[in-house]
Each structure stands twice: as structure tokens, then as C-alpha cells.
CSV table of C-alpha atoms in Angstrom, one decimal:
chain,number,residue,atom,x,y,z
H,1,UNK,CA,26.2,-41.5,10.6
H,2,UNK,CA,23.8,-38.6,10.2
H,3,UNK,CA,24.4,-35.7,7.7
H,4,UNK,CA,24.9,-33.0,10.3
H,5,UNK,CA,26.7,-35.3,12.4
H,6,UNK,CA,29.1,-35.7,9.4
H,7,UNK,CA,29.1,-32.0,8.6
H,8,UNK,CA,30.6,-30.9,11.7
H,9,UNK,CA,33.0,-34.0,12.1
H,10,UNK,CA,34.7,-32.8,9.1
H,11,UNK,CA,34.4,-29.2,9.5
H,12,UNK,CA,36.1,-29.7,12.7
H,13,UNK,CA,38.7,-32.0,11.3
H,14,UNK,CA,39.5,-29.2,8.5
H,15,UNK,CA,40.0,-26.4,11.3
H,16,UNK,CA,42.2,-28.5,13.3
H,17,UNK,CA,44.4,-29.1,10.0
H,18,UNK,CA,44.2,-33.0,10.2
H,19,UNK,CA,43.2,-33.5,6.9
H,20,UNK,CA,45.6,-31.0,5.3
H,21,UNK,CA,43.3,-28.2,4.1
H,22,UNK,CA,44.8,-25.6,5.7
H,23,UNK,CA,46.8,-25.0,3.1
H,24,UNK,CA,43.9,-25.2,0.5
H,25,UNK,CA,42.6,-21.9,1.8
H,26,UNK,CA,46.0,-20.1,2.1
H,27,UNK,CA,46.7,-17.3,0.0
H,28,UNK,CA,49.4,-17.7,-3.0
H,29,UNK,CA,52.5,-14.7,-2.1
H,30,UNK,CA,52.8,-13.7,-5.8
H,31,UNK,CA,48.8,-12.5,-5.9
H,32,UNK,CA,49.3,-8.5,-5.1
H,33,UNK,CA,46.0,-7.5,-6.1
H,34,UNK,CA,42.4,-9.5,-5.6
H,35,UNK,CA,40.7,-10.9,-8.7
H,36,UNK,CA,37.4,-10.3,-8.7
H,37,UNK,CA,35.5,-13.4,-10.5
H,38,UNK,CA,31.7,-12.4,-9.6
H,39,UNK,CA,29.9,-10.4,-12.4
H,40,UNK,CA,27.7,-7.6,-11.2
H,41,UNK,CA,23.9,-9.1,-11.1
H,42,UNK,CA,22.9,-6.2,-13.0
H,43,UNK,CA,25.5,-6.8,-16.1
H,44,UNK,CA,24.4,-10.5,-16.2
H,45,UNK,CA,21.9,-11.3,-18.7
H,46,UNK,CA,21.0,-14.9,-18.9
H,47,UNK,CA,18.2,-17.3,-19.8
H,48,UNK,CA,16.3,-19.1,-17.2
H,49,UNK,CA,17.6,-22.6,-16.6
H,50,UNK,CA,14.2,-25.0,-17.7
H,51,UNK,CA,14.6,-28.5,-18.1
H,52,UNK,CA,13.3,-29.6,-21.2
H,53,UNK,CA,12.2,-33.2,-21.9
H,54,UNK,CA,13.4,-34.7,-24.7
H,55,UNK,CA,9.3,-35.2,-26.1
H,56,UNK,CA,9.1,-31.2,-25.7
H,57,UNK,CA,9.6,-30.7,-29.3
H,58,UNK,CA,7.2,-33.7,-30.3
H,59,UNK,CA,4.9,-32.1,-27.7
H,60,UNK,CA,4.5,-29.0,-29.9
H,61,UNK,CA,4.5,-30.1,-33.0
H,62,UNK,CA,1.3,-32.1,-32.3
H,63,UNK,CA,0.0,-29.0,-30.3
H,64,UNK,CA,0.9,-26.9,-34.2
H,65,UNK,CA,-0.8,-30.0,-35.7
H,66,UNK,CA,-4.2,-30.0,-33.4
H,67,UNK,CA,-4.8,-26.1,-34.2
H,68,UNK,CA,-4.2,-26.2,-37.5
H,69,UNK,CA,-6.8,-29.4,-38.0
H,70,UNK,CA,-9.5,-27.9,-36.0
H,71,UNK,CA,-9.0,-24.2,-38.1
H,72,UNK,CA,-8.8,-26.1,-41.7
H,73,UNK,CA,-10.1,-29.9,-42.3
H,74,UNK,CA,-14.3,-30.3,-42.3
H,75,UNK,CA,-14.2,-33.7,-42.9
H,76,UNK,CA,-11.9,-36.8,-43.6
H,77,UNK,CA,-12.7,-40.6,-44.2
H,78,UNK,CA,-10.4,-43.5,-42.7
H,79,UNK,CA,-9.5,-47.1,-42.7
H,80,UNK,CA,-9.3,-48.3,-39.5
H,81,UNK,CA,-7.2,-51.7,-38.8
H,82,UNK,CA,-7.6,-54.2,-36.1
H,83,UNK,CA,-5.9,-57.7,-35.2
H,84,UNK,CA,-6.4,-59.0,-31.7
H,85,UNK,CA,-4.6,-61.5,-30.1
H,86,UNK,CA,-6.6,-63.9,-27.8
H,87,UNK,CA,-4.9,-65.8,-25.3
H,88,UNK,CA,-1.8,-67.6,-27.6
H,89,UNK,CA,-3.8,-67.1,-30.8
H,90,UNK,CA,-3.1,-64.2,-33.0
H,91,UNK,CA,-6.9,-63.3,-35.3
H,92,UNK,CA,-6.5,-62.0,-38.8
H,93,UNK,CA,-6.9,-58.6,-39.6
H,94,UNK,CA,-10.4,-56.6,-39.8
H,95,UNK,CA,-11.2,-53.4,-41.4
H,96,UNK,CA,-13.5,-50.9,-40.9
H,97,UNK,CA,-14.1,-47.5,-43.1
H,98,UNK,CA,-15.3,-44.3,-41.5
H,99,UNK,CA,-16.3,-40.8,-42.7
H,100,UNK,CA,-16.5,-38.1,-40.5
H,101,UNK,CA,-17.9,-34.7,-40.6
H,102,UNK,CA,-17.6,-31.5,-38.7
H,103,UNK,CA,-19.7,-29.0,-39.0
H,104,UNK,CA,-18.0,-25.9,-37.6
């Protein structure tokens, strides 16, 4: 069944009173006075709603990390590691050192 087609079958279905929602939109005889439950757009002063991932905060940090590298470290030296595997066959471990410099 489509969506509209459903739409209107039960929108019809709740006029006629068939599925006993007629009284869900009655009013209660003891309210004397209407309760007004919607703030004034103007009085409402809220943040916008953005979905944050969960990696947002990883995200910056490395973003804080990045700037501050390129405005402070010249030069570093490193040990890189490698092991490869090769079909079933796991190799043994190979090094390499690096220096690198940066001139700004």
C-alpha cells in the first residue's frame, strides 16, 4: 500500500470514529482557560542542532597538532618499522632511520 494511499485511509478512518480517536481530540470539561505551551520565537534562545561525529574531537586535536608542528619543529629524525607479510609467510622486521629538515 502506498504512503498517501495509507495517509488518507486512516485519516478517513479517524473522522468517521472507527478507530476511537474521537475522543483523543476532545476537550477535558475541567480546563476553563487554554494553556499556552508554545514559547514566543523571539524569547527562545537556543543552539543550532549539529550532529557531531564521535571522531570530531580527534578531528581537532590533530588539526591543533598540525598547526602547531608547522609554526614550531624545523627538523626531527625517525625510526621507521616495516614487517610484510607475503602470501602465508610473515618477513621479519626492517628498519630504516630518517632525518628530515625544513627550512621555513
Amino acid at each position: 500500500m502506498q504512503r498517501r494511499h495509507f495517509v488518507a485511509l486512516f485519516g478517513s478512518l479517524s473522522v468517521t470514529g472507527v478507530l476511537g480517536t474521537d475522543r483523543a481530540f476532545a476537550e477535558d470539561p475541567q480546563l476553563v482557560e487554554p494553556i499556552h505551551r508554545v514559547a514566543n520565537a523571539a524569547s527562545v534562545t537556543s543552539k543550532p542542532m549539529i550532529a557531531q561525529h564521535p571522531l570530531d574531537r580527534a578531528l581537532e586535536m590533530a588539526q591543533d597538532a598540525l598547526t602547531h608542528c608547522r609554526a614550531n619543529v624545523n627538523d626531527y629524525t625517525a625510526i621507521l618499522v616495516k614487517r610484510e607479510r607475503v602470501g602465508d609467510t610473515l618477513g621479519d622486521y626492517e628498519y630504516m632511520y630518517a632525518k628530515v629538515r625544513n627550512r621555513k
